[in-house]
PDB file of C-alpha atoms and ligand atoms in Angstrom:
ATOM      1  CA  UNK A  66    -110.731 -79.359 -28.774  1.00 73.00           C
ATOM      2  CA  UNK A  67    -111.856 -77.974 -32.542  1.00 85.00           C
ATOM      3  CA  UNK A  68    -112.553 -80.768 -35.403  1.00 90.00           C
ATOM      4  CA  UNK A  69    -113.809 -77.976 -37.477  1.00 94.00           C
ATOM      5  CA  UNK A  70    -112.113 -77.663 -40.710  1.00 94.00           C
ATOM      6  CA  UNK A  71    -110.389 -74.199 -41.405  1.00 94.00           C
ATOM      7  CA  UNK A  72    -112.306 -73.505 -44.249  1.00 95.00           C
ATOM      8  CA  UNK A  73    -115.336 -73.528 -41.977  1.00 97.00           C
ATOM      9  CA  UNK A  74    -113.885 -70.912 -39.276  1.00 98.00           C
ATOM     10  CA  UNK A  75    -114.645 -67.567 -39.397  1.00 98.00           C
ATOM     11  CA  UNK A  76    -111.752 -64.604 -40.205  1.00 98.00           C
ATOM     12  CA  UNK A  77    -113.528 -62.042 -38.056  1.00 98.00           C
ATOM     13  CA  UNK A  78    -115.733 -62.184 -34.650  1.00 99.00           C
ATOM     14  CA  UNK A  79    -117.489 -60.051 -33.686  1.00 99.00           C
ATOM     15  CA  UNK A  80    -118.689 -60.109 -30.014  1.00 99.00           C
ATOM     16  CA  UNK A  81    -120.887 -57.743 -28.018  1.00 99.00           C
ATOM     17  CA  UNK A  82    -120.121 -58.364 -24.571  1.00 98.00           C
ATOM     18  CA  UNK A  83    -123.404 -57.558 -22.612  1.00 98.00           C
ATOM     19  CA  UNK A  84    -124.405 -59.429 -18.753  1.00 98.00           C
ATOM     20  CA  UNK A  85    -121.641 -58.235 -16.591  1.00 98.00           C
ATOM     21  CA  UNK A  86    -123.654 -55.847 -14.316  1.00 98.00           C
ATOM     22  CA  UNK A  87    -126.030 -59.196 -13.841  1.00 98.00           C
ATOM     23  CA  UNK A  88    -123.285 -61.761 -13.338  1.00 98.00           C
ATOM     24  CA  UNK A  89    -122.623 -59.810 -10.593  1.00 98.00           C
ATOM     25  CA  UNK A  90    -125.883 -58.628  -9.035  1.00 98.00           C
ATOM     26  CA  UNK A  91    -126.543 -62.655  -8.866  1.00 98.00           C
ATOM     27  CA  UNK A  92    -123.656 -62.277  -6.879  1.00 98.00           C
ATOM     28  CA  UNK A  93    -124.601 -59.717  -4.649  1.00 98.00           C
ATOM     29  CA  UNK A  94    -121.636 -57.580  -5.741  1.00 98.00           C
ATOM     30  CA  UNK A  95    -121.003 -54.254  -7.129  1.00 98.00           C
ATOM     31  CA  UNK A  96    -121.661 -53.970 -11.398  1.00 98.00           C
ATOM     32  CA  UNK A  97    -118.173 -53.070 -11.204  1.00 97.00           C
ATOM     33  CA  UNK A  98    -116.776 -56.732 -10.599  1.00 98.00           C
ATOM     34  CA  UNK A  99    -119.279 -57.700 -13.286  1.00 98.00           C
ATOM     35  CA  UNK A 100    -117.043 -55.459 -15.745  1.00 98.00           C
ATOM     36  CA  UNK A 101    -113.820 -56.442 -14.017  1.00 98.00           C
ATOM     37  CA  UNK A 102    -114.683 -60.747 -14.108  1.00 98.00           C
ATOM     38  CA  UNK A 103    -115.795 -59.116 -18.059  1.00 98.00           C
ATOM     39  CA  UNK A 104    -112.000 -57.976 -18.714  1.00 98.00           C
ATOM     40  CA  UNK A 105    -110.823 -61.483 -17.582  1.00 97.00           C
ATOM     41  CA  UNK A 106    -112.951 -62.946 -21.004  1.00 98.00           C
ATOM     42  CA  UNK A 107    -111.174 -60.760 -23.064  1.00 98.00           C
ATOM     43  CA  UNK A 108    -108.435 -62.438 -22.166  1.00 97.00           C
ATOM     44  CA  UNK A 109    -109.599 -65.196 -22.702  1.00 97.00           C
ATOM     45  CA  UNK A 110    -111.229 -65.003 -26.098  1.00 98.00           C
ATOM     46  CA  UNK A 111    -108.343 -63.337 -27.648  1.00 98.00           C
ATOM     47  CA  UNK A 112    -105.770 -66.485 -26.274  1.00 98.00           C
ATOM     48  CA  UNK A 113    -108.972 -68.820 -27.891  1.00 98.00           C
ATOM     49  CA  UNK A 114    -109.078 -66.939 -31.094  1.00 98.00           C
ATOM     50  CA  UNK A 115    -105.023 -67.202 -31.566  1.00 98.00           C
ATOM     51  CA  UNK A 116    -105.064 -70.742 -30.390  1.00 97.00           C
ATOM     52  CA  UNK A 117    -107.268 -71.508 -33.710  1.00 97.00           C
ATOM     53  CA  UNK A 118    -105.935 -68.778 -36.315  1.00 97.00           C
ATOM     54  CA  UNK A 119    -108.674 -66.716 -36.098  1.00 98.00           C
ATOM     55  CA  UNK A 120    -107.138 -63.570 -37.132  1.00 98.00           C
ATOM     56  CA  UNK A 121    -109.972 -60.643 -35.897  1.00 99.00           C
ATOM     57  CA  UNK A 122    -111.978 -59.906 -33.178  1.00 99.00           C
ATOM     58  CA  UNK A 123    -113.836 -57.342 -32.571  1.00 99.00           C
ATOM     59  CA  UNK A 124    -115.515 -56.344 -29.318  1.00 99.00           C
ATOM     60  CA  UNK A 125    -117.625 -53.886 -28.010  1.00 99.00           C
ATOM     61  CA  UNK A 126    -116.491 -52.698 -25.007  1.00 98.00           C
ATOM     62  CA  UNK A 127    -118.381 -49.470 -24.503  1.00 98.00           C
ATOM     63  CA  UNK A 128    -121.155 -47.864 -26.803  1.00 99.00           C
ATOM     64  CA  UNK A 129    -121.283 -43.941 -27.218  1.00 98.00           C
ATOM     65  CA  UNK A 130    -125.246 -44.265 -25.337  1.00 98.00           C
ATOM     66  CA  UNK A 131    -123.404 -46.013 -22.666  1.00 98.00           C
ATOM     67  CA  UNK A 132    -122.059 -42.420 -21.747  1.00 98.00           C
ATOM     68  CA  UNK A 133    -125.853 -42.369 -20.261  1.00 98.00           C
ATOM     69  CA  UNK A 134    -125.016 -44.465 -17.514  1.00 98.00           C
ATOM     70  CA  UNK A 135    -124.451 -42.930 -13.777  1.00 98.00           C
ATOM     71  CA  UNK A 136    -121.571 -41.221 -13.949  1.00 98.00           C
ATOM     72  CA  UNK A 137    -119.535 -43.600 -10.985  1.00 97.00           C
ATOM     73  CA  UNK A 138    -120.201 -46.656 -13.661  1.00 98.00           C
ATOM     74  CA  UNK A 139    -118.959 -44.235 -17.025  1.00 98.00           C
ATOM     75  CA  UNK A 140    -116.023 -43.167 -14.188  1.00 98.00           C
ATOM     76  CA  UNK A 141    -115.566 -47.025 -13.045  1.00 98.00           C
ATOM     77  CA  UNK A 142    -115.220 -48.182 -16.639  1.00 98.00           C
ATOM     78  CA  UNK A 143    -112.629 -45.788 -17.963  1.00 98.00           C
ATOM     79  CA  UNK A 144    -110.756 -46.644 -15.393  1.00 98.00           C
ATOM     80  CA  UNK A 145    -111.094 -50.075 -16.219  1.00 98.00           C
ATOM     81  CA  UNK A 146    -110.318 -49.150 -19.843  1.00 98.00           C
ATOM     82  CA  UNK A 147    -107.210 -47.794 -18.737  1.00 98.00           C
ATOM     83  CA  UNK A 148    -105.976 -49.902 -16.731  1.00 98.00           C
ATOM     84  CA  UNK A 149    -106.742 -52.865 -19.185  1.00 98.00           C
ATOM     85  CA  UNK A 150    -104.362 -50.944 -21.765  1.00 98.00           C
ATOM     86  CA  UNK A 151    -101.541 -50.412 -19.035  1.00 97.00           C
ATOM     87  CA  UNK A 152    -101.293 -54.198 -17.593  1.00 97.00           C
ATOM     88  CA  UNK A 153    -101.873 -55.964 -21.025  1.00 96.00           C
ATOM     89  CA  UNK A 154     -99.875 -53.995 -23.356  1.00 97.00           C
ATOM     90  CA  UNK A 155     -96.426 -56.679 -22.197  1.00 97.00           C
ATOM     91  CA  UNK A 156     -99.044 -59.658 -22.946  1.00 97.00           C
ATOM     92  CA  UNK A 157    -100.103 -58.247 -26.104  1.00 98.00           C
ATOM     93  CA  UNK A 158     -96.341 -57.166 -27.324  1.00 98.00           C
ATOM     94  CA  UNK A 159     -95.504 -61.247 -25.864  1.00 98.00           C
ATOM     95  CA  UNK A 160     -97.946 -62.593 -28.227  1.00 98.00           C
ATOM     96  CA  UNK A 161     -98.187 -60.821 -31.149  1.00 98.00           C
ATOM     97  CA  UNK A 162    -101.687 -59.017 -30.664  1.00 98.00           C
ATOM     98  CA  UNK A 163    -101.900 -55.890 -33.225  1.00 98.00           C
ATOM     99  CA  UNK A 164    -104.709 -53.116 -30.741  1.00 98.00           C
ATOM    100  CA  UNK A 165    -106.675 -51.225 -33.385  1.00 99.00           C
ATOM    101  CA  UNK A 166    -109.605 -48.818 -32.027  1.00 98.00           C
ATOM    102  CA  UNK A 167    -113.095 -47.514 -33.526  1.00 99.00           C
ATOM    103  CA  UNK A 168    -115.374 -45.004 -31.766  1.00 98.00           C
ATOM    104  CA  UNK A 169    -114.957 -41.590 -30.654  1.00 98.00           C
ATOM    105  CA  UNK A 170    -112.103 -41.502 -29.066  1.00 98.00           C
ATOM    106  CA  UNK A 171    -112.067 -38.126 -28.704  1.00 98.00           C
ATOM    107  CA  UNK A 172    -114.474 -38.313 -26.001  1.00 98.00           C
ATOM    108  CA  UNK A 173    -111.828 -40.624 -23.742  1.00 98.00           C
ATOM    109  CA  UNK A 174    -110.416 -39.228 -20.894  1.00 98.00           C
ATOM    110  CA  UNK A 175    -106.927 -37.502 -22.551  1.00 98.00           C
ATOM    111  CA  UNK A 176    -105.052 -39.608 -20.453  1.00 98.00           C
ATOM    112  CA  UNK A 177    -106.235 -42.666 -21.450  1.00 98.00           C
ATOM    113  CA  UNK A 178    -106.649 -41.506 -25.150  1.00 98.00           C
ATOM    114  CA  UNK A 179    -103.131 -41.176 -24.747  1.00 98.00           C
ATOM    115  CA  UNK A 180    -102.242 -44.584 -23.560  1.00 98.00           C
ATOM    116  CA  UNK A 181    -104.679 -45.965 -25.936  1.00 98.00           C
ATOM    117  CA  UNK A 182    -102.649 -44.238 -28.790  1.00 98.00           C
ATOM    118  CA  UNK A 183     -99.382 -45.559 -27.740  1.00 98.00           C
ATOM    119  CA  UNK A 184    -100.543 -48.809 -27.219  1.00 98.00           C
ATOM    120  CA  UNK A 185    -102.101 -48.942 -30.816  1.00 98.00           C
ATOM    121  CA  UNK A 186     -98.399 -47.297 -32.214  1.00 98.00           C
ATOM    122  CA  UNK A 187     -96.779 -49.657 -29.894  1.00 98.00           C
ATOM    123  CA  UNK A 188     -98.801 -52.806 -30.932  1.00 98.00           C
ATOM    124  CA  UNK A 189     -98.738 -51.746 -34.968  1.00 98.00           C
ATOM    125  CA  UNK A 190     -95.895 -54.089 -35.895  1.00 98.00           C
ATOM    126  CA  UNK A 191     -97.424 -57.380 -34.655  1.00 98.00           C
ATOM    127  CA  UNK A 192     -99.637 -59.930 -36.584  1.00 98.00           C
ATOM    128  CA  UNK A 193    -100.933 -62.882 -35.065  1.00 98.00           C
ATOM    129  CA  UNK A 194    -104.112 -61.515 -33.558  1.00 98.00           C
ATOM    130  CA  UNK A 195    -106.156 -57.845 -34.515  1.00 99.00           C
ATOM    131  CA  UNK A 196    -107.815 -57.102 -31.777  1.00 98.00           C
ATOM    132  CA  UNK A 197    -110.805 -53.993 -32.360  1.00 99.00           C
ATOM    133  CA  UNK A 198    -111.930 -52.614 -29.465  1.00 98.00           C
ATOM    134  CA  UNK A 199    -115.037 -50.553 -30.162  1.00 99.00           C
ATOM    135  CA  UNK A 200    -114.614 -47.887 -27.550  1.00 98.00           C
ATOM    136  CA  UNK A 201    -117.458 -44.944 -27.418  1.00 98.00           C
ATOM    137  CA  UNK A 202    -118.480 -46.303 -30.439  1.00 99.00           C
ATOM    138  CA  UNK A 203    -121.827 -46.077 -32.082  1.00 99.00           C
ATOM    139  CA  UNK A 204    -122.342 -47.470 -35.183  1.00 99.00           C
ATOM    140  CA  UNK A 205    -125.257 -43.954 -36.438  1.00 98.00           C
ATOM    141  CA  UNK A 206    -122.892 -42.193 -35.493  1.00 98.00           C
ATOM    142  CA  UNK A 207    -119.963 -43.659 -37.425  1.00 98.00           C
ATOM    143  CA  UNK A 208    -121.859 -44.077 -40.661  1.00 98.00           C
ATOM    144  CA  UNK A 209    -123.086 -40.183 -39.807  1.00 98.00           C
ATOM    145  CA  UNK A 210    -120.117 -39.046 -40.144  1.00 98.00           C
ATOM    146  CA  UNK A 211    -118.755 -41.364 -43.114  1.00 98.00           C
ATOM    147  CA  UNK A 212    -120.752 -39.375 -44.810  1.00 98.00           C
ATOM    148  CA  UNK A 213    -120.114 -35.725 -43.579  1.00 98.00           C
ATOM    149  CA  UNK A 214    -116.728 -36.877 -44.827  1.00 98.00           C
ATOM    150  CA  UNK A 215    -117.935 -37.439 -48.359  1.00 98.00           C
ATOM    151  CA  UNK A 216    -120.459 -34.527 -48.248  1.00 98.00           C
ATOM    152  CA  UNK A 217    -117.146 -31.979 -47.497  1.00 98.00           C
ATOM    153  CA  UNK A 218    -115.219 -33.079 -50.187  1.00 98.00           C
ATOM    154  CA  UNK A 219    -117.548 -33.353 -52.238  1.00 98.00           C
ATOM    155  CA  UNK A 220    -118.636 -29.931 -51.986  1.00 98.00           C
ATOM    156  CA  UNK A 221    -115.103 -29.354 -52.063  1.00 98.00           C
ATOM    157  CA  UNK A 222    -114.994 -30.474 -55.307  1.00 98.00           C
ATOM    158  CA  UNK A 223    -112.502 -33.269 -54.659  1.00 98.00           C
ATOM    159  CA  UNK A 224    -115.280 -35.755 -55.032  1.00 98.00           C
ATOM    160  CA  UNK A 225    -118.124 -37.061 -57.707  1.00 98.00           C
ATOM    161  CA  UNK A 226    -121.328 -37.946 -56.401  1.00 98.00           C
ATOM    162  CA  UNK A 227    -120.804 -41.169 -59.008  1.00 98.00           C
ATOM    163  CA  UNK A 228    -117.574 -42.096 -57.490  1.00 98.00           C
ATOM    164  CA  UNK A 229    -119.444 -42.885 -53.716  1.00 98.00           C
ATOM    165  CA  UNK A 230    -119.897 -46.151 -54.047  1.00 98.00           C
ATOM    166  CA  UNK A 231    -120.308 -48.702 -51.269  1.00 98.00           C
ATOM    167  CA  UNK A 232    -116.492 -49.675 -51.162  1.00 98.00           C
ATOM    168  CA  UNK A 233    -115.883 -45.857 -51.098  1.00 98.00           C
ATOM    169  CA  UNK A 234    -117.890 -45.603 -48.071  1.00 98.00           C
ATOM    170  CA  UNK A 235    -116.687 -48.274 -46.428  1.00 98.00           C
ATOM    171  CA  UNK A 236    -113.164 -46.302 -46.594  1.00 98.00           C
ATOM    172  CA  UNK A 237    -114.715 -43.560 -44.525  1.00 98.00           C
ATOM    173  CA  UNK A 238    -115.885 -45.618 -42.005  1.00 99.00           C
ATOM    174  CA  UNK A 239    -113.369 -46.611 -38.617  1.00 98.00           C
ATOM    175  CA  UNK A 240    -113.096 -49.874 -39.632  1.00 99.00           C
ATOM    176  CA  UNK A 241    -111.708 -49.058 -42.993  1.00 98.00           C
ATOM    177  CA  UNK A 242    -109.214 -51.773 -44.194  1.00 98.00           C
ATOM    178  CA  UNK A 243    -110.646 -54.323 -42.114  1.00 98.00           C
ATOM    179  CA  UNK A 244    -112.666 -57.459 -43.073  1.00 98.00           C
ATOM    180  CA  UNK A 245    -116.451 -57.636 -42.078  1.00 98.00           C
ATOM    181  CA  UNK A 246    -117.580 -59.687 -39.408  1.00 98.00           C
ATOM    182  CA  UNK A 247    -118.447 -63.247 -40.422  1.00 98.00           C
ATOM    183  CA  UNK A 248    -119.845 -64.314 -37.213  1.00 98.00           C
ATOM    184  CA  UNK A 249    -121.647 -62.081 -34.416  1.00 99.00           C
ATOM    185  CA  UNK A 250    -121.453 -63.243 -31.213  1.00 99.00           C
ATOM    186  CA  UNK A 251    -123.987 -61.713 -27.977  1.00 99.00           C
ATOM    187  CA  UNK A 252    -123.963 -62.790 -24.535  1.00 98.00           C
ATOM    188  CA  UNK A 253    -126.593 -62.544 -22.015  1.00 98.00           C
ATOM    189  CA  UNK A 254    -129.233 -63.346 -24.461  1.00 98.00           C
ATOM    190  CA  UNK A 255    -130.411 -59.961 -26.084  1.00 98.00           C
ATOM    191  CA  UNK A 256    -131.920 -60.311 -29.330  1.00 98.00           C
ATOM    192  CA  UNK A 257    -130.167 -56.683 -30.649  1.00 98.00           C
ATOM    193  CA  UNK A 258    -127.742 -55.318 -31.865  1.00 98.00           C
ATOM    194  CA  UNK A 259    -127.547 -52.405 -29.779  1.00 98.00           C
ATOM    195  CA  UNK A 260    -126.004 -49.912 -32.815  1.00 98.00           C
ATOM    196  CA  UNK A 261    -122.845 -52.133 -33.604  1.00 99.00           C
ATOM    197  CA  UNK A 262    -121.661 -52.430 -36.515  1.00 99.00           C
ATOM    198  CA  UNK A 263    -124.262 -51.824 -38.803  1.00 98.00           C
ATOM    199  CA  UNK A 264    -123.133 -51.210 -41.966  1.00 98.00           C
ATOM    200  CA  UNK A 265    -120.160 -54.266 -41.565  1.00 98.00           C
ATOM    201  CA  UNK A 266    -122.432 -56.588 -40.001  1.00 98.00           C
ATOM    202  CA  UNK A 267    -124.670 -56.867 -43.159  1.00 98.00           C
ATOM    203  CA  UNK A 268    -124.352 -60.651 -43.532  1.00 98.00           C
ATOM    204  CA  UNK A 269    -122.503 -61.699 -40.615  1.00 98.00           C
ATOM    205  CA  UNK A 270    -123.890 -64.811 -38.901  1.00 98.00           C
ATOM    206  CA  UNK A 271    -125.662 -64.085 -35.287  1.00 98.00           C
ATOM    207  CA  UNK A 272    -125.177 -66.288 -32.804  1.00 98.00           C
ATOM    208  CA  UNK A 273    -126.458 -65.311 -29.268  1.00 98.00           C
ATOM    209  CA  UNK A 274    -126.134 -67.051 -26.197  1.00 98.00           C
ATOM    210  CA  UNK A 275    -127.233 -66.564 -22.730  1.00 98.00           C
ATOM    211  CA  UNK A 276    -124.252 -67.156 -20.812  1.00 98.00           C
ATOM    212  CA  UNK A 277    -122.953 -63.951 -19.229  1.00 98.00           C
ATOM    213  CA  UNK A 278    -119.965 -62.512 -20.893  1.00 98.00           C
ATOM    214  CA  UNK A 279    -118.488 -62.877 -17.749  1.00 98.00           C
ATOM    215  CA  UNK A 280    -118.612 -66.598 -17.631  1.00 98.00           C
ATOM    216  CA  UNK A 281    -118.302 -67.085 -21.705  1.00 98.00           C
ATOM    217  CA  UNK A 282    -115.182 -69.359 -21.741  1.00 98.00           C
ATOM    218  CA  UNK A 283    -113.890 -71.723 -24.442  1.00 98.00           C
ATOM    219  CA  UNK A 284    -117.011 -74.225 -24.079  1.00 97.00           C
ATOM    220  CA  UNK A 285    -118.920 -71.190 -25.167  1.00 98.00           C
ATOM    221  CA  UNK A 286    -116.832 -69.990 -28.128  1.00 98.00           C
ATOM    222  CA  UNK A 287    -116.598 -73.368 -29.122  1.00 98.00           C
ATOM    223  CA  UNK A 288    -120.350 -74.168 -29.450  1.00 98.00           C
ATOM    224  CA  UNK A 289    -120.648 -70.789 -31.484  1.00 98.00           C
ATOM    225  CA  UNK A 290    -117.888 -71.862 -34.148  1.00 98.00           C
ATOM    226  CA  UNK A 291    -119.126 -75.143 -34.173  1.00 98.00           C
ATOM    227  CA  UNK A 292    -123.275 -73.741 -35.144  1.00 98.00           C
ATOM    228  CA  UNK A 293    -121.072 -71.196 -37.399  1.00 98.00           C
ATOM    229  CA  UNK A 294    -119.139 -73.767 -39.170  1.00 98.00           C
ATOM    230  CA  UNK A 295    -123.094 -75.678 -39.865  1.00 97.00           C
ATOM    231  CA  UNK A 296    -124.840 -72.131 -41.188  1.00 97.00           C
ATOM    232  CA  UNK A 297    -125.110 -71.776 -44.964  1.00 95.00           C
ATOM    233  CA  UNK A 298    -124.083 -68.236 -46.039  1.00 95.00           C
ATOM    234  CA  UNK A 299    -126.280 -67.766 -49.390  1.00 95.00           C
ATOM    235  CA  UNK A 300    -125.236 -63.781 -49.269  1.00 96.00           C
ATOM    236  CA  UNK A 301    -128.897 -63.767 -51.160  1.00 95.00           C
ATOM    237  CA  UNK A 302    -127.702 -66.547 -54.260  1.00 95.00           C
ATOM    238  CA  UNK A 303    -128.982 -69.604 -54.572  1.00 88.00           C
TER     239      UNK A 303
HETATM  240  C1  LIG B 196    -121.792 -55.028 -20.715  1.00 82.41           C
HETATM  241  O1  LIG B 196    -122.419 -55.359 -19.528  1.00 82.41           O
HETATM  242  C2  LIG B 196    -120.687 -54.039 -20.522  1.00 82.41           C
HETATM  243  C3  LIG B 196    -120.997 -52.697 -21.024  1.00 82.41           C
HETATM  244  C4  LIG B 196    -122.071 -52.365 -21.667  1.00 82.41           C
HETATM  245  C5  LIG B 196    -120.018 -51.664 -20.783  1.00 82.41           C
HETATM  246  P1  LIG B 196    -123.607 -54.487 -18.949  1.00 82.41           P
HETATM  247  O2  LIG B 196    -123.051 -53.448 -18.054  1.00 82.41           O
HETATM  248  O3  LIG B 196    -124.476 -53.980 -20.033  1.00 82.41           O
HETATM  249  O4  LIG B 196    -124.380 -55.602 -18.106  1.00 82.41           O
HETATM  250  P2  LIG B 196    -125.934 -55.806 -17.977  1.00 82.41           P
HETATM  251  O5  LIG B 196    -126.505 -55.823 -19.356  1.00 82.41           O
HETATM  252  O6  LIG B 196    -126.444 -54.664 -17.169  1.00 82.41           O
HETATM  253  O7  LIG B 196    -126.069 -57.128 -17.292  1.00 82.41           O
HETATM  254  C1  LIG B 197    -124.234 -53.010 -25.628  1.00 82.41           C
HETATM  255  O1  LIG B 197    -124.682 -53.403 -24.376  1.00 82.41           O
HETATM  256  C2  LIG B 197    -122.960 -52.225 -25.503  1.00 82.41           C
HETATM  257  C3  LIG B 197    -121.793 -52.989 -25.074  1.00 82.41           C
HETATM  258  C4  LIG B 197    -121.754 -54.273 -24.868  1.00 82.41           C
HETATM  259  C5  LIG B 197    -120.597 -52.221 -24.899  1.00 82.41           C
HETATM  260  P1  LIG B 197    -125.752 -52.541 -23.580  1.00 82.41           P
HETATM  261  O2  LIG B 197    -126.029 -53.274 -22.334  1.00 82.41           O
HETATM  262  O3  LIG B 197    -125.291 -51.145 -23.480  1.00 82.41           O
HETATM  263  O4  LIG B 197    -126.991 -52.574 -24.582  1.00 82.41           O
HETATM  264  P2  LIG B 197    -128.541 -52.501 -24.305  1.00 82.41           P
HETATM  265  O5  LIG B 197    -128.774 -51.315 -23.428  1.00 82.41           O
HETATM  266  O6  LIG B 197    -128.926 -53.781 -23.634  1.00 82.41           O
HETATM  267  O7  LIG B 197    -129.156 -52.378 -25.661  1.00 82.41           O
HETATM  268 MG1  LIG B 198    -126.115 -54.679 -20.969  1.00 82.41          MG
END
């Protein structure tokens, strides 16, 4: 169980979750059951983060350069995407988990776009847990077109170059509205950030671990919050 005083947990986490494909080649299975054991943990660290207030996570759940991958693994984990949206949409209506979405969607398959849309409508009224699920979502490409945003309406005329500040910009971006990440979390040991998050992850606290995500249970989450709740955040003052 947490000792750690509130004022010492983080709002927002932020978790890339990298290692299924070799949680379950050490296994002998297909990377498939790698992503499927993954989906479990979400599960998991969403019940962990409402057990202790903690009122945002984000995770990455599929990068726009994971497109690269063979198409049977892109193909396997839409359909895991989907599938995810369709069994836990009761559970997330039961308790109170709010689905938001950043990446280009538009790239989805439309019929899981579509059930991705209703779930977010469906989910919009609850409060006890946002969950972010970064979903063909690069973080260049997010900020790139943040600022073809600005750059249209400026030329438009509807905007001063003065008035682009950094709080502007932030509006323009898909997390708009939402509070940075205070604590970045990456399994499997990877020392990168892999484009997530860039601009919002500024002074967020890294924590990586080399548990799979797989395997990341409450032991895990617990040892982050507990180095979090030890770090010092100067945000560059003394
Ligand atoms: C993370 O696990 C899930 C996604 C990137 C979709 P990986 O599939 O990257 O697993 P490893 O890194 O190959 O072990
Ligand atoms: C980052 O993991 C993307 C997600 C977790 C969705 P990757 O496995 O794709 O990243 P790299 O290739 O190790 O940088
Ligand atoms: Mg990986």
């Amino acid at each position: 169980m947490l000792t750690i005083p509130k004022e010492k947990l983080p709002i927002h986490i932020a978790c890339i979750m990298d290692g299924n494909g070799r949680w379950a080649n050490s296994r002998h299975l297909p990377r498939q059951a790698g992503h499927r054991a993954g989906a479990d943990t979400v599960e998991r660290c969403a019940d962990f983060c409402m057990t202790h207030n903690i009122p945002w996570l984000t995770l990455y759940a599929f990068s726009s350069e994971n497109w690269n991958r063979p198409k049977t693994e892109v193909h396997a984990l839409m359909l895991l995407l989907h599938e995810f949206l369709k069994k836990r949409l009761h559970q997330m209506m039961e308790k109170g988990v709010r689905l938001h979405a950043i990446g280009a969607l538009s790239r989805l398959p439309a019929r899981t776009r579509k059930l991705l849309q209703d779930s977010l409508e469906a989910t919009s009224g609850n409060t006890r847990l946002n969950l972010v699920l970064a979903i063909s979502y690069g973080s260049r490409g997010e900020i790139a077109s943040a600022a073809r945003k600005i750059a249209e309406k400026v030329s438009r005329g509807e905007l001063q170059p003065d008035a682009v500040t950094e709080d502007l910009f932030g509006e323009y971006l898909d997390t708009a509205g939402m509070p940075e990440p205070d604590l970045l979390i990456r399994t499997s040991g990877e020392m990168r950030v892999s484009n997530f998050l860039l601009w919002q992850i500024s002074y967020a606290e890294i924590y990586v671990t080399d548990t799979l995500w797989p395997d990341f249970g409450d032991r895990d989450m617990e040892a982050a919050l507990l180095d979090y709740s030890r770090r010092k955040r100067r945000f560059g003052a003394l």
